[in-house]
């Protein structure tokens, strides 16, 4: 009885939200963070492709890395009366109010690739990887690779206050616990960009005797790692051997670096978050089926042993 009632109310809610619209009539607002990395550029490309394939009218808003721009975009989507909203939240806090406004307007919000600390009553679902697990996989790879030898690690963190920066740090540190030979000696944000990754790595190298005291770099995304690899080379050291390099995203350029022996491992994050999101919307629209609160994407580890140039060729055209 409870399920039928729940289904009935969900179906009514779906009918209210979508009326008799078919996917082809859907108008969806997408508040994107910006284009700080190759991965984010690929997510934008794939989201637009997925919308086009389904005949969805996608209203795209680029927030230039600013939360206030995302909040403005969400309010504009609500005022336009869109059928649904996709949100890639730049940081984890400060969303309760605007998410409540979307809920009051009965416009479902789906989070893409990052999470918020607001109640999950305020959004339909989140399509993300297990961000803690990603950090854990990277840490475990490093622990296994150095096999007990002393290793000082420098860490390039993602955007401060963002869920991937918070969780990837937590997961990595969890993997290091019990390995007293592994120490994080420097940790600072590189804002998920190549430029900042290079800049901060230069300061790490300077502070650590030209890099002689650094055994490994852990970067929260590949773009920062690619920038750091440049800095390591300019310091006269060999990235990938003098300093091990482990990161996250699996963008094409990290596989080129792996093929050159300049990077060692990356944990893949699929840029196709919109596919599962639009599938969830379509099911909700069809019969009110509500998706689970979390739709998890896979996190696969790639190393130099995985024929990096073949993967590079396969990925390079995907809008990174
Ligand atoms: O939220 C996912 C992260 O955002 C990606 O790992 C990074 O490249 C992007 O900036």
PDB file of C-alpha atoms and ligand atoms in Angstrom:
ATOM      1  CA  UNK A   1       0.000   0.000   0.000  1.00  0.00           C
ATOM      2  CA  UNK A   2       2.776   2.455   1.085  1.00  0.00           C
ATOM      3  CA  UNK A   3       4.694   1.801  -2.214  1.00  0.00           C
ATOM      4  CA  UNK A   4       1.556   2.250  -4.347  1.00  0.00           C
ATOM      5  CA  UNK A   5       0.840   5.506  -2.514  1.00  0.00           C
ATOM      6  CA  UNK A   6       4.482   6.595  -2.928  1.00  0.00           C
ATOM      7  CA  UNK A   7       4.394   5.596  -6.609  1.00  0.00           C
ATOM      8  CA  UNK A   8       1.075   7.399  -7.061  1.00  0.00           C
ATOM      9  CA  UNK A   9       2.440  10.606  -5.505  1.00  0.00           C
ATOM     10  CA  UNK A  10       5.673  10.310  -7.457  1.00  0.00           C
ATOM     11  CA  UNK A  11       3.694   9.785 -10.656  1.00  0.00           C
ATOM     12  CA  UNK A  12       1.598  12.864  -9.851  1.00  0.00           C
ATOM     13  CA  UNK A  13       4.786  14.808  -9.071  1.00  0.00           C
ATOM     14  CA  UNK A  14       6.297  13.609 -12.351  1.00  0.00           C
ATOM     15  CA  UNK A  15       3.127  14.653 -14.164  1.00  0.00           C
ATOM     16  CA  UNK A  16       3.303  18.070 -12.466  1.00  0.00           C
ATOM     17  CA  UNK A  17       6.969  18.480 -13.314  1.00  0.00           C
ATOM     18  CA  UNK A  18       6.961  17.162 -16.848  1.00  0.00           C
ATOM     19  CA  UNK A  19       3.232  17.343 -17.750  1.00  0.00           C
ATOM     20  CA  UNK A  20       2.853  15.277 -20.902  1.00  0.00           C
ATOM     21  CA  UNK A  21       6.234  16.379 -22.268  1.00  0.00           C
ATOM     22  CA  UNK A  22       8.365  13.718 -24.017  1.00  0.00           C
ATOM     23  CA  UNK A  23      12.148  13.712 -23.694  1.00  0.00           C
ATOM     24  CA  UNK A  24      12.247  15.717 -26.889  1.00  0.00           C
ATOM     25  CA  UNK A  25      10.318  18.537 -25.202  1.00  0.00           C
ATOM     26  CA  UNK A  26      12.418  18.634 -22.070  1.00  0.00           C
ATOM     27  CA  UNK A  27      14.219  21.821 -21.161  1.00  0.00           C
ATOM     28  CA  UNK A  28      17.121  21.182 -18.774  1.00  0.00           C
ATOM     29  CA  UNK A  29      19.338  23.805 -17.175  1.00  0.00           C
ATOM     30  CA  UNK A  30      23.022  22.856 -16.668  1.00  0.00           C
ATOM     31  CA  UNK A  31      25.118  24.891 -14.259  1.00  0.00           C
ATOM     32  CA  UNK A  32      28.727  23.931 -15.078  1.00  0.00           C
ATOM     33  CA  UNK A  33      31.677  25.020 -12.925  1.00  0.00           C
ATOM     34  CA  UNK A  34      33.827  26.211 -15.818  1.00  0.00           C
ATOM     35  CA  UNK A  35      36.673  24.531 -17.739  1.00  0.00           C
ATOM     36  CA  UNK A  36      39.509  24.262 -15.221  1.00  0.00           C
ATOM     37  CA  UNK A  37      40.648  20.885 -16.578  1.00  0.00           C
ATOM     38  CA  UNK A  38      40.571  18.655 -19.639  1.00  0.00           C
ATOM     39  CA  UNK A  39      38.221  16.380 -17.726  1.00  0.00           C
ATOM     40  CA  UNK A  40      35.687  19.172 -17.148  1.00  0.00           C
ATOM     41  CA  UNK A  41      35.834  20.173 -20.812  1.00  0.00           C
ATOM     42  CA  UNK A  42      35.061  16.553 -21.744  1.00  0.00           C
ATOM     43  CA  UNK A  43      32.138  16.463 -19.308  1.00  0.00           C
ATOM     44  CA  UNK A  44      30.679  19.572 -20.941  1.00  0.00           C
ATOM     45  CA  UNK A  45      31.124  18.134 -24.444  1.00  0.00           C
ATOM     46  CA  UNK A  46      29.532  14.810 -23.494  1.00  0.00           C
ATOM     47  CA  UNK A  47      26.627  16.449 -21.646  1.00  0.00           C
ATOM     48  CA  UNK A  48      25.802  18.544 -24.719  1.00  0.00           C
ATOM     49  CA  UNK A  49      26.105  15.470 -26.948  1.00  0.00           C
ATOM     50  CA  UNK A  50      23.873  13.382 -24.672  1.00  0.00           C
ATOM     51  CA  UNK A  51      21.235  16.132 -24.599  1.00  0.00           C
ATOM     52  CA  UNK A  52      21.308  16.522 -28.361  1.00  0.00           C
ATOM     53  CA  UNK A  53      20.967  12.777 -28.932  1.00  0.00           C
ATOM     54  CA  UNK A  54      17.853  12.778 -26.743  1.00  0.00           C
ATOM     55  CA  UNK A  55      16.378  15.949 -28.214  1.00  0.00           C
ATOM     56  CA  UNK A  56      16.692  17.711 -24.868  1.00  0.00           C
ATOM     57  CA  UNK A  57      16.949  21.516 -24.959  1.00  0.00           C
ATOM     58  CA  UNK A  58      19.991  22.121 -22.736  1.00  0.00           C
ATOM     59  CA  UNK A  59      20.438  25.607 -21.243  1.00  0.00           C
ATOM     60  CA  UNK A  60      24.171  25.796 -20.466  1.00  0.00           C
ATOM     61  CA  UNK A  61      25.635  28.212 -17.920  1.00  0.00           C
ATOM     62  CA  UNK A  62      29.419  28.475 -17.323  1.00  0.00           C
ATOM     63  CA  UNK A  63      30.068  29.741 -13.793  1.00  0.00           C
ATOM     64  CA  UNK A  64      33.744  30.623 -14.296  1.00  0.00           C
ATOM     65  CA  UNK A  65      34.569  28.755 -11.040  1.00  0.00           C
ATOM     66  CA  UNK A  66      32.302  31.015  -8.940  1.00  0.00           C
ATOM     67  CA  UNK A  67      29.560  29.650  -6.642  1.00  0.00           C
ATOM     68  CA  UNK A  68      27.630  32.916  -6.762  1.00  0.00           C
ATOM     69  CA  UNK A  69      27.374  32.530 -10.547  1.00  0.00           C
ATOM     70  CA  UNK A  70      26.024  29.009 -10.112  1.00  0.00           C
ATOM     71  CA  UNK A  71      23.400  30.204  -7.606  1.00  0.00           C
ATOM     72  CA  UNK A  72      22.415  32.972 -10.023  1.00  0.00           C
ATOM     73  CA  UNK A  73      22.140  30.416 -12.852  1.00  0.00           C
ATOM     74  CA  UNK A  74      19.934  28.109 -10.760  1.00  0.00           C
ATOM     75  CA  UNK A  75      17.601  30.988  -9.893  1.00  0.00           C
ATOM     76  CA  UNK A  76      17.388  31.918 -13.553  1.00  0.00           C
ATOM     77  CA  UNK A  77      16.573  28.305 -14.508  1.00  0.00           C
ATOM     78  CA  UNK A  78      13.850  28.232 -11.830  1.00  0.00           C
ATOM     79  CA  UNK A  79      12.421  31.516 -13.142  1.00  0.00           C
ATOM     80  CA  UNK A  80      12.439  30.091 -16.683  1.00  0.00           C
ATOM     81  CA  UNK A  81      10.469  27.080 -15.409  1.00  0.00           C
ATOM     82  CA  UNK A  82      12.860  24.451 -16.771  1.00  0.00           C
ATOM     83  CA  UNK A  83      11.858  20.791 -16.312  1.00  0.00           C
ATOM     84  CA  UNK A  84      15.039  19.810 -14.487  1.00  0.00           C
ATOM     85  CA  UNK A  85      18.468  21.128 -13.446  1.00  0.00           C
ATOM     86  CA  UNK A  86      21.944  19.578 -13.640  1.00  0.00           C
ATOM     87  CA  UNK A  87      24.412  21.054 -11.144  1.00  0.00           C
ATOM     88  CA  UNK A  88      28.162  20.408 -10.863  1.00  0.00           C
ATOM     89  CA  UNK A  89      28.711  22.149  -7.512  1.00  0.00           C
ATOM     90  CA  UNK A  90      32.065  23.953  -7.346  1.00  0.00           C
ATOM     91  CA  UNK A  91      32.191  23.616  -3.520  1.00  0.00           C
ATOM     92  CA  UNK A  92      30.300  21.412  -1.021  1.00  0.00           C
ATOM     93  CA  UNK A  93      28.683  24.046   1.196  1.00  0.00           C
ATOM     94  CA  UNK A  94      26.163  26.870   0.748  1.00  0.00           C
ATOM     95  CA  UNK A  95      23.485  25.231  -1.436  1.00  0.00           C
ATOM     96  CA  UNK A  96      20.569  24.655   0.975  1.00  0.00           C
ATOM     97  CA  UNK A  97      18.662  27.834   0.172  1.00  0.00           C
ATOM     98  CA  UNK A  98      18.713  27.662  -3.629  1.00  0.00           C
ATOM     99  CA  UNK A  99      18.092  23.883  -3.637  1.00  0.00           C
ATOM    100  CA  UNK A 100      15.047  24.514  -1.435  1.00  0.00           C
ATOM    101  CA  UNK A 101      13.830  27.078  -3.990  1.00  0.00           C
ATOM    102  CA  UNK A 102      14.119  24.492  -6.781  1.00  0.00           C
ATOM    103  CA  UNK A 103      12.290  21.952  -4.640  1.00  0.00           C
ATOM    104  CA  UNK A 104       9.503  24.452  -3.902  1.00  0.00           C
ATOM    105  CA  UNK A 105       9.206  24.957  -7.664  1.00  0.00           C
ATOM    106  CA  UNK A 106       9.067  21.149  -8.072  1.00  0.00           C
ATOM    107  CA  UNK A 107      12.108  21.179 -10.346  1.00  0.00           C
ATOM    108  CA  UNK A 108      14.306  18.119  -9.764  1.00  0.00           C
ATOM    109  CA  UNK A 109      18.025  18.830  -9.358  1.00  0.00           C
ATOM    110  CA  UNK A 110      20.654  16.237 -10.244  1.00  0.00           C
ATOM    111  CA  UNK A 111      24.228  16.697  -8.999  1.00  0.00           C
ATOM    112  CA  UNK A 112      27.038  15.818 -11.400  1.00  0.00           C
ATOM    113  CA  UNK A 113      30.553  14.610 -10.371  1.00  0.00           C
ATOM    114  CA  UNK A 114      30.636  16.462  -7.025  1.00  0.00           C
ATOM    115  CA  UNK A 115      28.518  16.318  -3.885  1.00  0.00           C
ATOM    116  CA  UNK A 116      27.084  18.904  -1.480  1.00  0.00           C
ATOM    117  CA  UNK A 117      26.661  18.738   2.280  1.00  0.00           C
ATOM    118  CA  UNK A 118      22.979  19.675   2.023  1.00  0.00           C
ATOM    119  CA  UNK A 119      20.259  17.106   2.908  1.00  0.00           C
ATOM    120  CA  UNK A 120      19.667  14.648   0.061  1.00  0.00           C
ATOM    121  CA  UNK A 121      15.976  15.580   0.368  1.00  0.00           C
ATOM    122  CA  UNK A 122      16.975  18.713  -1.551  1.00  0.00           C
ATOM    123  CA  UNK A 123      18.089  16.957  -4.740  1.00  0.00           C
ATOM    124  CA  UNK A 124      16.843  14.015  -6.812  1.00  0.00           C
ATOM    125  CA  UNK A 125      20.163  12.125  -7.097  1.00  0.00           C
ATOM    126  CA  UNK A 126      23.922  12.580  -7.393  1.00  0.00           C
ATOM    127  CA  UNK A 127      25.844  10.979 -10.270  1.00  0.00           C
ATOM    128  CA  UNK A 128      29.404  10.738  -8.971  1.00  0.00           C
ATOM    129  CA  UNK A 129      32.321   8.399  -8.462  1.00  0.00           C
ATOM    130  CA  UNK A 130      33.297   7.289  -4.943  1.00  0.00           C
ATOM    131  CA  UNK A 131      35.696  10.170  -4.344  1.00  0.00           C
ATOM    132  CA  UNK A 132      37.149   8.708  -1.140  1.00  0.00           C
ATOM    133  CA  UNK A 133      37.748   5.398  -2.926  1.00  0.00           C
ATOM    134  CA  UNK A 134      39.652   7.194  -5.717  1.00  0.00           C
ATOM    135  CA  UNK A 135      42.090   8.635  -3.197  1.00  0.00           C
ATOM    136  CA  UNK A 136      42.345   5.233  -1.545  1.00  0.00           C
ATOM    137  CA  UNK A 137      43.209   3.495  -4.820  1.00  0.00           C
ATOM    138  CA  UNK A 138      45.937   6.083  -5.528  1.00  0.00           C
ATOM    139  CA  UNK A 139      47.373   5.681  -2.010  1.00  0.00           C
ATOM    140  CA  UNK A 140      47.315   1.903  -2.170  1.00  0.00           C
ATOM    141  CA  UNK A 141      49.118   1.949  -5.529  1.00  0.00           C
ATOM    142  CA  UNK A 142      51.859   4.121  -4.016  1.00  0.00           C
ATOM    143  CA  UNK A 143      52.170   1.998  -0.869  1.00  0.00           C
ATOM    144  CA  UNK A 144      52.446  -1.163  -2.977  1.00  0.00           C
ATOM    145  CA  UNK A 145      54.918   0.460  -5.379  1.00  0.00           C
ATOM    146  CA  UNK A 146      57.400   1.789  -2.832  1.00  0.00           C
ATOM    147  CA  UNK A 147      57.031  -1.433  -0.847  1.00  0.00           C
ATOM    148  CA  UNK A 148      58.159  -0.238   2.565  1.00  0.00           C
ATOM    149  CA  UNK A 149      60.907   2.133   1.415  1.00  0.00           C
ATOM    150  CA  UNK A 150      60.878   5.629   3.009  1.00  0.00           C
ATOM    151  CA  UNK A 151      58.946   8.003   0.742  1.00  0.00           C
ATOM    152  CA  UNK A 152      58.189  11.707   1.244  1.00  0.00           C
ATOM    153  CA  UNK A 153      55.082  12.725  -0.663  1.00  0.00           C
ATOM    154  CA  UNK A 154      53.915  16.122  -1.857  1.00  0.00           C
ATOM    155  CA  UNK A 155      50.187  16.594  -2.526  1.00  0.00           C
ATOM    156  CA  UNK A 156      48.460  18.887  -5.016  1.00  0.00           C
ATOM    157  CA  UNK A 157      44.938  19.342  -3.715  1.00  0.00           C
ATOM    158  CA  UNK A 158      41.906  20.245  -5.779  1.00  0.00           C
ATOM    159  CA  UNK A 159      39.724  23.342  -5.335  1.00  0.00           C
ATOM    160  CA  UNK A 160      39.478  24.202  -1.638  1.00  0.00           C
ATOM    161  CA  UNK A 161      36.115  23.226  -0.158  1.00  0.00           C
ATOM    162  CA  UNK A 162      35.181  21.020  -3.107  1.00  0.00           C
ATOM    163  CA  UNK A 163      34.030  17.453  -2.377  1.00  0.00           C
ATOM    164  CA  UNK A 164      36.740  15.851  -4.577  1.00  0.00           C
ATOM    165  CA  UNK A 165      39.486  17.771  -2.759  1.00  0.00           C
ATOM    166  CA  UNK A 166      38.075  16.849   0.671  1.00  0.00           C
ATOM    167  CA  UNK A 167      37.353  13.185  -0.115  1.00  0.00           C
ATOM    168  CA  UNK A 168      40.375  12.367  -2.311  1.00  0.00           C
ATOM    169  CA  UNK A 169      42.611  13.655   0.486  1.00  0.00           C
ATOM    170  CA  UNK A 170      40.739  11.577   3.061  1.00  0.00           C
ATOM    171  CA  UNK A 171      40.897   8.389   0.949  1.00  0.00           C
ATOM    172  CA  UNK A 172      44.610   8.790   0.224  1.00  0.00           C
ATOM    173  CA  UNK A 173      45.456   9.357   3.888  1.00  0.00           C
ATOM    174  CA  UNK A 174      43.390   6.300   4.844  1.00  0.00           C
ATOM    175  CA  UNK A 175      45.504   4.203   2.446  1.00  0.00           C
ATOM    176  CA  UNK A 176      48.707   5.574   3.980  1.00  0.00           C
ATOM    177  CA  UNK A 177      47.729   4.796   7.540  1.00  0.00           C
ATOM    178  CA  UNK A 178      49.834   1.904   8.856  1.00  0.00           C
ATOM    179  CA  UNK A 179      52.622   2.722   6.379  1.00  0.00           C
ATOM    180  CA  UNK A 180      54.988   4.778   8.543  1.00  0.00           C
ATOM    181  CA  UNK A 181      57.463   4.910   5.657  1.00  0.00           C
ATOM    182  CA  UNK A 182      55.014   7.134   3.733  1.00  0.00           C
ATOM    183  CA  UNK A 183      54.785  10.796   4.798  1.00  0.00           C
ATOM    184  CA  UNK A 184      52.939  13.728   3.201  1.00  0.00           C
ATOM    185  CA  UNK A 185      55.485  16.521   3.726  1.00  0.00           C
ATOM    186  CA  UNK A 186      53.768  19.281   1.711  1.00  0.00           C
ATOM    187  CA  UNK A 187      50.154  19.769   0.678  1.00  0.00           C
ATOM    188  CA  UNK A 188      48.568  22.744  -1.071  1.00  0.00           C
ATOM    189  CA  UNK A 189      45.769  23.499  -3.542  1.00  0.00           C
ATOM    190  CA  UNK A 190      46.527  23.690  -7.255  1.00  0.00           C
ATOM    191  CA  UNK A 191      42.917  24.488  -8.061  1.00  0.00           C
ATOM    192  CA  UNK A 192      42.652  21.561 -10.485  1.00  0.00           C
ATOM    193  CA  UNK A 193      44.540  23.548 -13.171  1.00  0.00           C
ATOM    194  CA  UNK A 194      47.797  22.835 -15.062  1.00  0.00           C
ATOM    195  CA  UNK A 195      49.143  26.342 -14.503  1.00  0.00           C
ATOM    196  CA  UNK A 196      48.602  26.284 -10.738  1.00  0.00           C
ATOM    197  CA  UNK A 197      49.813  22.675 -10.543  1.00  0.00           C
ATOM    198  CA  UNK A 198      53.116  23.731 -12.131  1.00  0.00           C
ATOM    199  CA  UNK A 199      53.443  26.824  -9.963  1.00  0.00           C
ATOM    200  CA  UNK A 200      52.836  25.022  -6.670  1.00  0.00           C
ATOM    201  CA  UNK A 201      55.108  22.123  -7.668  1.00  0.00           C
ATOM    202  CA  UNK A 202      57.877  24.662  -8.368  1.00  0.00           C
ATOM    203  CA  UNK A 203      57.485  25.959  -4.816  1.00  0.00           C
ATOM    204  CA  UNK A 204      57.533  22.378  -3.429  1.00  0.00           C
ATOM    205  CA  UNK A 205      60.752  21.619  -5.361  1.00  0.00           C
ATOM    206  CA  UNK A 206      62.404  24.810  -4.133  1.00  0.00           C
ATOM    207  CA  UNK A 207      61.392  24.087  -0.530  1.00  0.00           C
ATOM    208  CA  UNK A 208      62.592  20.458  -0.707  1.00  0.00           C
ATOM    209  CA  UNK A 209      66.238  20.942  -1.757  1.00  0.00           C
ATOM    210  CA  UNK A 210      65.495  21.105  -5.462  1.00  0.00           C
ATOM    211  CA  UNK A 211      63.295  18.023  -5.140  1.00  0.00           C
ATOM    212  CA  UNK A 212      65.932  15.731  -3.636  1.00  0.00           C
ATOM    213  CA  UNK A 213      63.684  15.156  -0.587  1.00  0.00           C
ATOM    214  CA  UNK A 214      60.620  14.317  -2.684  1.00  0.00           C
ATOM    215  CA  UNK A 215      59.883  10.692  -3.586  1.00  0.00           C
ATOM    216  CA  UNK A 216      56.348  11.041  -4.958  1.00  0.00           C
ATOM    217  CA  UNK A 217      53.670  13.477  -6.093  1.00  0.00           C
ATOM    218  CA  UNK A 218      49.970  12.804  -5.455  1.00  0.00           C
ATOM    219  CA  UNK A 219      47.775  15.133  -7.530  1.00  0.00           C
ATOM    220  CA  UNK A 220      43.984  15.252  -7.119  1.00  0.00           C
ATOM    221  CA  UNK A 221      43.686  15.490 -10.907  1.00  0.00           C
ATOM    222  CA  UNK A 222      45.798  14.786 -14.003  1.00  0.00           C
ATOM    223  CA  UNK A 223      45.891  18.387 -15.203  1.00  0.00           C
ATOM    224  CA  UNK A 224      47.763  19.510 -12.084  1.00  0.00           C
ATOM    225  CA  UNK A 225      50.060  16.473 -12.507  1.00  0.00           C
ATOM    226  CA  UNK A 226      50.815  17.418 -16.140  1.00  0.00           C
ATOM    227  CA  UNK A 227      51.767  20.934 -14.985  1.00  0.00           C
ATOM    228  CA  UNK A 228      53.878  19.514 -12.143  1.00  0.00           C
ATOM    229  CA  UNK A 229      55.681  17.129 -14.523  1.00  0.00           C
ATOM    230  CA  UNK A 230      56.860  20.186 -16.468  1.00  0.00           C
ATOM    231  CA  UNK A 231      58.179  21.763 -13.254  1.00  0.00           C
ATOM    232  CA  UNK A 232      59.987  18.544 -12.277  1.00  0.00           C
ATOM    233  CA  UNK A 233      61.697  18.398 -15.670  1.00  0.00           C
ATOM    234  CA  UNK A 234      62.682  22.070 -15.492  1.00  0.00           C
ATOM    235  CA  UNK A 235      64.251  21.287 -12.118  1.00  0.00           C
ATOM    236  CA  UNK A 236      66.454  18.723 -13.875  1.00  0.00           C
ATOM    237  CA  UNK A 237      64.737  15.678 -12.399  1.00  0.00           C
ATOM    238  CA  UNK A 238      62.986  12.736 -14.075  1.00  0.00           C
ATOM    239  CA  UNK A 239      59.243  12.643 -13.401  1.00  0.00           C
ATOM    240  CA  UNK A 240      58.036   9.056 -13.139  1.00  0.00           C
ATOM    241  CA  UNK A 241      61.376   7.828 -11.736  1.00  0.00           C
ATOM    242  CA  UNK A 242      63.157  10.413  -9.559  1.00  0.00           C
ATOM    243  CA  UNK A 243      59.682  11.494  -8.443  1.00  0.00           C
ATOM    244  CA  UNK A 244      56.757   9.077  -8.837  1.00  0.00           C
ATOM    245  CA  UNK A 245      53.556  10.675 -10.169  1.00  0.00           C
ATOM    246  CA  UNK A 246      50.052   9.369  -9.273  1.00  0.00           C
ATOM    247  CA  UNK A 247      46.836  11.281 -10.052  1.00  0.00           C
ATOM    248  CA  UNK A 248      43.137  11.034 -10.958  1.00  0.00           C
ATOM    249  CA  UNK A 249      40.945  11.520 -14.075  1.00  0.00           C
ATOM    250  CA  UNK A 250      42.669   9.513 -16.864  1.00  0.00           C
ATOM    251  CA  UNK A 251      42.746  12.349 -19.393  1.00  0.00           C
ATOM    252  CA  UNK A 252      44.567  11.649 -22.687  1.00  0.00           C
ATOM    253  CA  UNK A 253      47.661  13.739 -21.851  1.00  0.00           C
ATOM    254  CA  UNK A 254      48.456  11.697 -18.740  1.00  0.00           C
ATOM    255  CA  UNK A 255      48.691   8.592 -20.956  1.00  0.00           C
ATOM    256  CA  UNK A 256      51.132  10.403 -23.248  1.00  0.00           C
ATOM    257  CA  UNK A 257      53.171  11.213 -20.128  1.00  0.00           C
ATOM    258  CA  UNK A 258      52.915   7.567 -18.998  1.00  0.00           C
ATOM    259  CA  UNK A 259      54.108   6.382 -22.418  1.00  0.00           C
ATOM    260  CA  UNK A 260      57.120   8.676 -21.984  1.00  0.00           C
ATOM    261  CA  UNK A 261      57.719   7.225 -18.492  1.00  0.00           C
ATOM    262  CA  UNK A 262      56.929  10.611 -16.897  1.00  0.00           C
ATOM    263  CA  UNK A 263      53.753   9.565 -15.060  1.00  0.00           C
ATOM    264  CA  UNK A 264      53.042   6.291 -13.285  1.00  0.00           C
ATOM    265  CA  UNK A 265      49.365   5.816 -12.426  1.00  0.00           C
ATOM    266  CA  UNK A 266      45.951   7.446 -12.723  1.00  0.00           C
ATOM    267  CA  UNK A 267      42.459   6.579 -11.473  1.00  0.00           C
ATOM    268  CA  UNK A 268      39.849   7.019 -14.180  1.00  0.00           C
ATOM    269  CA  UNK A 269      36.816   9.284 -13.727  1.00  0.00           C
ATOM    270  CA  UNK A 270      34.289   8.962 -16.538  1.00  0.00           C
ATOM    271  CA  UNK A 271      33.288  12.326 -18.036  1.00  0.00           C
ATOM    272  CA  UNK A 272      29.895  10.869 -18.999  1.00  0.00           C
ATOM    273  CA  UNK A 273      27.904  11.768 -15.890  1.00  0.00           C
ATOM    274  CA  UNK A 274      25.015  13.188 -17.942  1.00  0.00           C
ATOM    275  CA  UNK A 275      24.049   9.846 -19.541  1.00  0.00           C
ATOM    276  CA  UNK A 276      22.964   8.234 -16.241  1.00  0.00           C
ATOM    277  CA  UNK A 277      21.418  11.568 -15.185  1.00  0.00           C
ATOM    278  CA  UNK A 278      19.232  11.836 -18.290  1.00  0.00           C
ATOM    279  CA  UNK A 279      18.307   8.135 -17.964  1.00  0.00           C
ATOM    280  CA  UNK A 280      17.129   8.802 -14.408  1.00  0.00           C
ATOM    281  CA  UNK A 281      15.102  11.809 -15.588  1.00  0.00           C
ATOM    282  CA  UNK A 282      13.530   9.801 -18.398  1.00  0.00           C
ATOM    283  CA  UNK A 283      12.464   7.021 -15.984  1.00  0.00           C
ATOM    284  CA  UNK A 284      11.042   9.589 -13.562  1.00  0.00           C
ATOM    285  CA  UNK A 285       9.223  11.304 -16.370  1.00  0.00           C
ATOM    286  CA  UNK A 286       7.843   8.011 -17.707  1.00  0.00           C
ATOM    287  CA  UNK A 287       6.255   6.602 -14.534  1.00  0.00           C
ATOM    288  CA  UNK A 288       7.522   8.575 -11.567  1.00  0.00           C
ATOM    289  CA  UNK A 289      10.292   6.094 -10.768  1.00  0.00           C
ATOM    290  CA  UNK A 290      12.686   7.884  -8.445  1.00  0.00           C
ATOM    291  CA  UNK A 291      16.391   7.043  -8.842  1.00  0.00           C
ATOM    292  CA  UNK A 292      18.533   6.031  -5.849  1.00  0.00           C
ATOM    293  CA  UNK A 293      20.062   9.064  -4.127  1.00  0.00           C
ATOM    294  CA  UNK A 294      23.487   8.054  -5.445  1.00  0.00           C
ATOM    295  CA  UNK A 295      24.324   6.756  -8.927  1.00  0.00           C
ATOM    296  CA  UNK A 296      27.946   5.650  -8.637  1.00  0.00           C
ATOM    297  CA  UNK A 297      30.371   5.666 -11.565  1.00  0.00           C
ATOM    298  CA  UNK A 298      33.333   3.304 -11.841  1.00  0.00           C
ATOM    299  CA  UNK A 299      36.931   4.133 -10.794  1.00  0.00           C
ATOM    300  CA  UNK A 300      39.505   2.085 -12.705  1.00  0.00           C
ATOM    301  CA  UNK A 301      43.272   2.285 -12.041  1.00  0.00           C
ATOM    302  CA  UNK A 302      45.599   2.624 -15.051  1.00  0.00           C
ATOM    303  CA  UNK A 303      49.389   2.265 -14.956  1.00  0.00           C
ATOM    304  CA  UNK A 304      52.247   2.239 -17.462  1.00  0.00           C
ATOM    305  CA  UNK A 305      51.544  -1.486 -17.907  1.00  0.00           C
ATOM    306  CA  UNK A 306      48.187  -0.690 -19.560  1.00  0.00           C
ATOM    307  CA  UNK A 307      49.504   0.242 -23.073  1.00  0.00           C
ATOM    308  CA  UNK A 308      49.091   4.017 -22.478  1.00  0.00           C
ATOM    309  CA  UNK A 309      49.450   5.134 -26.124  1.00  0.00           C
ATOM    310  CA  UNK A 310      46.557   2.881 -27.157  1.00  0.00           C
ATOM    311  CA  UNK A 311      44.374   4.486 -24.469  1.00  0.00           C
ATOM    312  CA  UNK A 312      45.595   7.934 -25.491  1.00  0.00           C
ATOM    313  CA  UNK A 313      44.501   7.290 -29.082  1.00  0.00           C
ATOM    314  CA  UNK A 314      41.109   6.013 -27.914  1.00  0.00           C
ATOM    315  CA  UNK A 315      40.443   9.020 -25.682  1.00  0.00           C
ATOM    316  CA  UNK A 316      42.030  11.973 -27.475  1.00  0.00           C
ATOM    317  CA  UNK A 317      38.905  12.756 -29.594  1.00  0.00           C
ATOM    318  CA  UNK A 318      36.441  12.852 -26.680  1.00  0.00           C
ATOM    319  CA  UNK A 319      36.513  16.592 -26.097  1.00  0.00           C
ATOM    320  CA  UNK A 320      39.182  16.703 -23.362  1.00  0.00           C
TER     321      UNK A 320
HETATM  322  O1  LIG B   1      34.811  16.920  -9.793  1.00  0.00           O
HETATM  323  C1  LIG B   1      35.688  16.217 -10.564  1.00  0.00           C
HETATM  324  C2  LIG B   1      36.958  16.976 -10.755  1.00  0.00           C
HETATM  325  O2  LIG B   1      36.705  18.259 -11.254  1.00  0.00           O
HETATM  326  C3  LIG B   1      37.930  16.335 -11.731  1.00  0.00           C
HETATM  327  O3  LIG B   1      38.640  15.291 -11.179  1.00  0.00           O
HETATM  328  C4  LIG B   1      38.782  17.521 -12.076  1.00  0.00           C
HETATM  329  O4  LIG B   1      39.542  17.372 -13.223  1.00  0.00           O
HETATM  330  C5  LIG B   1      37.742  18.599 -12.197  1.00  0.00           C
HETATM  331  O5  LIG B   1      38.252  19.837 -11.944  1.00  0.00           O
END
